[in-house]
Amino acid sequence: MFGRKFTEFSCAAILILATPNLTAAESLRDSLRNAYQNSGLLVQNRALLRAADEKVAGAVAALRPVISWSSKFSHSYNDVANSDSVTTSLNAKWLLYDFGSSDLQTDALEKTVLATRESLVSIEQNVLLRAVTAHMNYRRSVEFVSLRSANVELIEQELRAAQDRFEVGEVTRTDVALAEARLASARAALAGAQGDLAKAAAEYHAVVGRKPGDLVTPSSLPKLPKDASAAIATARAHHPNLKRVQYEVAAAELALKVAQQAYRPKFEAGAGLSNVDLDSSLTRNLSLTVSGPIYSGGAIASASRAA
C-alpha cells in the first residue's frame, strides 16, 4: 500500500515538474534578480572596479618602505689563480618627501575608483531596465498571441456560419469569400504575433539568463516624482552618469597637479647590509638621496599640457 502511494506521488511530482504550465509563476522581481545574477556585463565591470581599487593600493604602497634582497655569485680568473665569491645584501628604500606628488596621485586614483563605481551603478540600472523591458514585452506578446488566436477562432466560426447560410441560399459566394479573406488575414496576424513572441522570448533569455516561464504582470506601478521638475532635480542629485563625470573631472584636476609636480625633487632614505662569502663582517650603509629633473627633452611639459 505504501509503495503504491509512493509511486503515485512520484509520478505526480514528475508530471508537475515536466509540465511548463504547472511551474511556479515568475514575478518581475524574479526577472530582475535573475538578470542581476546572470549578467556577464556586471561581472566584467565589477572586475574593472576591483582593478581600480588595486591601483589605489599600489599608489599607497609607494609611500611605504621598500625592502629587497639580492644574492650574487661571481667567478674571476686569470693566469695565476681562480676565485669564487658570493655577495648577499639586504636593502631598504623609503620615499621621505616629494612635495605631495604621491598623495595627489593617490587622491586622483581614489576619485577614479568612485567614478568607476558610479559607472557600475549606471550599468546595473541599464541591465535592470532591459530586464523590465524584456519581461513586459514578453507578457505583451503572450497576450497578443492569445488575442490573435481567439480572433482566428471567432472568424472560423463566422466562416462556417457564412458557408452554412450560403448552402441555404441566404448569402452569396462573395460573402463567403470575404469571410475567407478575413480568416486569412487573422491567421497572418496570428503568425506575426507568434513571431514577436519568439523574439521576445529570445530577448528575455539573453537578458535574464533563462527561458521565460509563466511571467506575471506587476500589480502596481512604481512611485514617480510629483512633476517633471522634481524628476529633474532627483536626476541631477543622484544620476550615476552625472556623479561619474564629476568624479572624473576631480581626478583630471588632480592628475594635472601631479604632472606639474614632476619638476619638484624627491628625497629618499636608504639603508643596506651586505656580506661577502658569508664569513666576512657585515657592511652597513645609510644614504640620503635628493633627485630631480634638469632636462627631459620637453617630456614633462608635454605631460603637463596633456593633463
XYZ file of C-alpha atoms in Angstrom:
307
model
C 0.000 0.000 0.000
C 2.787 2.385 0.912
C 4.734 1.500 -2.224
C 1.697 2.221 -4.393
C 1.145 5.622 -2.781
C 4.827 6.463 -3.140
C 4.725 5.534 -6.832
C 1.632 7.695 -7.390
C 3.266 10.620 -5.575
C 6.454 10.253 -7.625
C 4.519 10.205 -10.893
C 2.554 13.277 -9.868
C 5.748 15.151 -8.938
C 7.358 14.260 -12.272
C 4.294 15.486 -14.150
C 4.265 18.762 -12.220
C 7.942 19.418 -12.885
C 7.718 18.388 -16.535
C 4.643 20.491 -17.337
C 5.500 24.183 -18.009
C 2.005 25.407 -17.200
C 2.209 23.985 -13.676
C 5.503 25.619 -12.724
C 5.567 28.477 -10.267
C 4.797 31.891 -11.722
C 7.715 34.309 -12.099
C 7.225 37.878 -10.971
C 9.064 40.951 -12.191
C 11.170 40.757 -9.030
C 12.300 37.258 -10.057
C 13.264 38.500 -13.520
C 15.263 41.371 -12.049
C 17.049 39.087 -9.601
C 17.974 36.573 -12.304
C 19.178 39.321 -14.655
C 21.348 40.797 -11.897
C 22.850 37.413 -11.014
C 23.451 36.203 -14.577
C 24.678 39.367 -16.296
C 28.166 38.911 -17.711
C 28.382 42.665 -18.240
C 28.067 43.239 -14.495
C 30.717 40.605 -13.799
C 33.082 42.376 -16.190
C 32.550 45.810 -14.662
C 32.856 44.510 -11.109
C 36.283 43.201 -12.128
C 37.151 46.633 -13.525
C 36.166 48.194 -10.205
C 38.369 45.758 -8.303
C 41.249 46.578 -10.657
C 40.762 50.308 -9.980
C 40.829 49.593 -6.232
C 44.131 47.758 -6.615
C 45.669 50.768 -8.356
C 44.948 52.814 -5.224
C 46.686 50.177 -3.133
C 49.689 50.389 -5.457
C 49.830 54.167 -5.106
C 49.665 53.942 -1.305
C 52.487 51.387 -1.356
C 54.768 53.980 -2.987
C 54.728 55.921 0.299
C 55.905 52.927 2.314
C 59.386 51.442 2.691
C 60.515 49.027 0.010
C 62.748 46.192 1.238
C 64.608 43.961 -1.198
C 67.369 41.391 -1.149
C 69.873 40.107 -3.641
C 72.499 37.426 -3.860
C 75.316 37.486 -6.404
C 77.742 34.736 -7.327
C 80.886 35.730 -9.237
C 83.809 33.799 -10.622
C 87.053 35.523 -11.512
C 90.144 34.007 -13.027
C 93.494 34.956 -14.513
C 96.685 33.222 -15.488
C 97.697 32.753 -11.857
C 94.576 31.684 -9.929
C 90.816 31.404 -9.880
C 88.466 32.703 -7.179
C 84.765 32.479 -6.389
C 82.715 34.799 -4.234
C 79.107 35.140 -3.092
C 77.755 38.553 -2.137
C 74.482 38.787 -0.218
C 72.778 42.078 0.505
C 69.623 43.407 2.111
C 68.449 46.895 1.157
C 65.664 49.246 2.211
C 64.460 52.410 0.467
C 61.878 54.884 1.686
C 60.438 57.939 -0.015
C 60.623 60.733 2.550
C 59.190 63.732 0.727
C 58.111 64.549 -2.816
C 56.132 67.759 -2.235
C 52.824 65.867 -2.088
C 53.041 64.314 -5.548
C 52.376 60.760 -4.309
C 49.474 61.931 -2.156
C 47.949 63.717 -5.134
C 48.366 60.587 -7.252
C 46.589 58.532 -4.589
C 43.741 61.043 -4.370
C 43.354 61.025 -8.169
C 43.131 57.231 -8.226
C 40.562 57.294 -5.417
C 38.424 59.653 -7.492
C 38.827 57.258 -10.405
C 37.572 54.415 -8.207
C 34.498 56.456 -7.276
C 33.889 57.233 -10.953
C 34.218 53.548 -11.829
C 31.778 52.689 -9.057
C 29.201 55.116 -10.437
C 29.758 53.632 -13.890
C 28.937 50.211 -12.434
C 25.746 51.624 -10.882
C 24.761 53.028 -14.279
C 25.349 49.675 -15.953
C 23.312 47.973 -13.230
C 20.444 50.358 -13.969
C 20.672 49.605 -17.696
C 20.707 45.850 -17.086
C 17.686 46.045 -14.790
C 15.830 48.377 -17.174
C 16.474 45.943 -20.026
C 15.154 43.123 -17.813
C 11.963 45.079 -17.080
C 11.509 45.805 -20.791
C 12.067 42.148 -21.708
C 9.644 40.982 -19.012
C 6.873 43.332 -20.081
C 7.440 42.767 -23.810
C 7.114 39.021 -23.323
C 3.923 39.451 -21.295
C 2.527 41.728 -24.014
C 3.467 39.246 -26.736
C 1.762 36.421 -24.844
C -1.436 38.471 -24.590
C -1.280 39.406 -28.276
C -0.926 35.757 -29.265
C -3.905 34.895 -27.057
C -5.995 37.677 -28.618
C -4.983 36.765 -32.165
C -5.739 33.103 -31.507
C -9.178 33.948 -30.118
C -9.796 36.179 -33.139
C -8.925 33.327 -35.503
C -11.357 31.017 -33.679
C -14.091 33.644 -33.881
C -13.605 34.247 -37.614
C -13.503 30.492 -38.248
C -16.941 30.283 -36.622
C -18.114 33.195 -38.775
C -16.790 31.452 -41.879
C -18.622 28.238 -41.003
C -21.776 30.249 -40.402
C -21.362 32.000 -43.772
C -20.858 28.658 -45.519
C -23.975 27.245 -43.846
C -26.022 30.285 -44.847
C -24.626 30.031 -48.434
C -25.804 26.436 -48.651
C -29.353 27.504 -47.809
C -29.169 30.476 -50.162
C -29.172 33.289 -47.610
C -25.829 34.800 -48.713
C -23.783 34.864 -51.895
C -20.417 33.389 -52.789
C -18.930 36.865 -52.328
C -19.893 36.866 -48.639
C -18.156 33.517 -48.187
C -15.047 34.821 -49.974
C -14.953 37.870 -47.736
C -15.131 35.645 -44.642
C -12.300 33.515 -46.017
C -10.223 36.645 -46.637
C -10.815 37.832 -43.078
C -9.733 34.408 -41.773
C -6.538 34.514 -43.863
C -5.775 37.989 -42.530
C -6.410 36.852 -38.947
C -4.121 33.848 -39.396
C -1.398 36.094 -40.819
C -1.750 38.400 -37.796
C -1.513 35.361 -35.512
C 1.669 34.209 -37.253
C 3.144 37.698 -36.804
C 2.220 37.710 -33.117
C 3.800 34.275 -32.680
C 6.984 35.579 -34.326
C 7.012 38.563 -31.970
C 6.561 36.159 -29.051
C 9.545 34.073 -30.156
C 11.648 37.221 -30.490
C 10.545 38.458 -27.061
C 11.374 35.066 -25.530
C 14.862 35.168 -27.090
C 15.447 38.690 -25.759
C 14.267 37.636 -22.305
C 16.626 34.663 -22.365
C 19.529 36.888 -23.420
C 18.855 39.444 -20.672
C 17.730 37.282 -17.752
C 19.849 34.219 -18.470
C 16.979 31.716 -18.597
C 13.941 30.985 -20.722
C 10.722 32.724 -19.680
C 8.195 30.703 -17.759
C 4.783 31.810 -16.563
C 5.559 35.509 -16.186
C 3.235 37.619 -14.066
C 2.263 41.200 -14.857
C 3.133 43.598 -11.975
C 0.095 44.537 -9.933
C 1.155 48.149 -9.365
C 3.365 50.811 -10.898
C 6.440 52.255 -9.151
C 6.158 55.574 -7.368
C 7.056 58.521 -9.556
C 8.005 62.123 -8.681
C 5.162 64.600 -8.461
C 6.175 66.524 -11.576
C 8.931 66.878 -14.172
C 10.839 69.438 -12.093
C 11.094 67.012 -9.182
C 12.259 64.265 -11.538
C 14.955 66.524 -12.999
C 16.123 67.540 -9.522
C 16.337 63.891 -8.456
C 18.305 63.010 -11.594
C 20.767 65.855 -11.062
C 21.361 64.789 -7.478
C 21.530 61.019 -7.905
C 22.061 60.015 -11.537
C 25.214 57.851 -11.644
C 26.366 59.233 -15.012
C 26.438 62.791 -13.658
C 28.211 61.711 -10.487
C 30.685 59.694 -12.548
C 31.590 62.724 -14.662
C 32.012 64.851 -11.542
C 34.492 62.338 -10.112
C 36.295 62.155 -13.463
C 36.663 65.949 -13.509
C 38.088 65.895 -9.983
C 40.510 63.102 -10.943
C 41.632 65.057 -14.014
C 42.310 68.157 -11.933
C 44.420 66.114 -9.511
C 46.267 64.482 -12.426
C 47.149 67.962 -13.682
C 48.637 68.843 -10.315
C 50.618 65.594 -10.326
C 52.015 66.432 -13.778
C 53.004 69.891 -12.609
C 54.777 68.405 -9.564
C 57.156 66.470 -11.825
C 59.582 69.421 -11.726
C 59.973 69.077 -7.948
C 62.787 66.979 -6.407
C 62.350 63.833 -4.315
C 64.005 62.946 -1.016
C 64.674 59.260 -0.363
C 66.378 57.448 2.506
C 68.147 54.144 2.086
C 69.807 51.521 4.248
C 71.584 48.282 3.436
C 73.517 45.309 4.744
C 75.942 43.270 2.652
C 78.206 40.317 3.235
C 80.812 38.591 1.061
C 81.305 34.820 1.243
C 79.211 34.642 4.454
C 82.354 34.790 6.617
C 83.362 38.420 6.462
C 81.947 41.145 8.641
C 78.687 42.834 7.643
C 78.966 46.037 5.670
C 76.360 48.599 6.685
C 75.374 51.681 4.749
C 72.955 54.572 5.152
C 72.066 57.037 2.428
C 70.003 60.129 1.779
C 69.254 60.827 -1.882
C 67.884 64.010 -3.410
C 66.973 63.737 -7.088
C 65.107 65.801 -9.612
C 64.934 66.503 -13.332
C 67.158 69.038 -15.078
C 66.274 68.419 -18.688
C 63.787 65.935 -20.110
C 63.553 66.966 -23.733
C 60.154 68.561 -23.140
C 58.519 65.346 -21.875
C 57.459 66.885 -18.540
C 55.983 69.985 -20.137
C 54.196 67.824 -22.723
C 52.688 65.633 -19.970
C 51.535 68.732 -18.108
C 49.846 70.147 -21.192
C 48.192 66.797 -21.894
C 46.839 66.667 -18.350
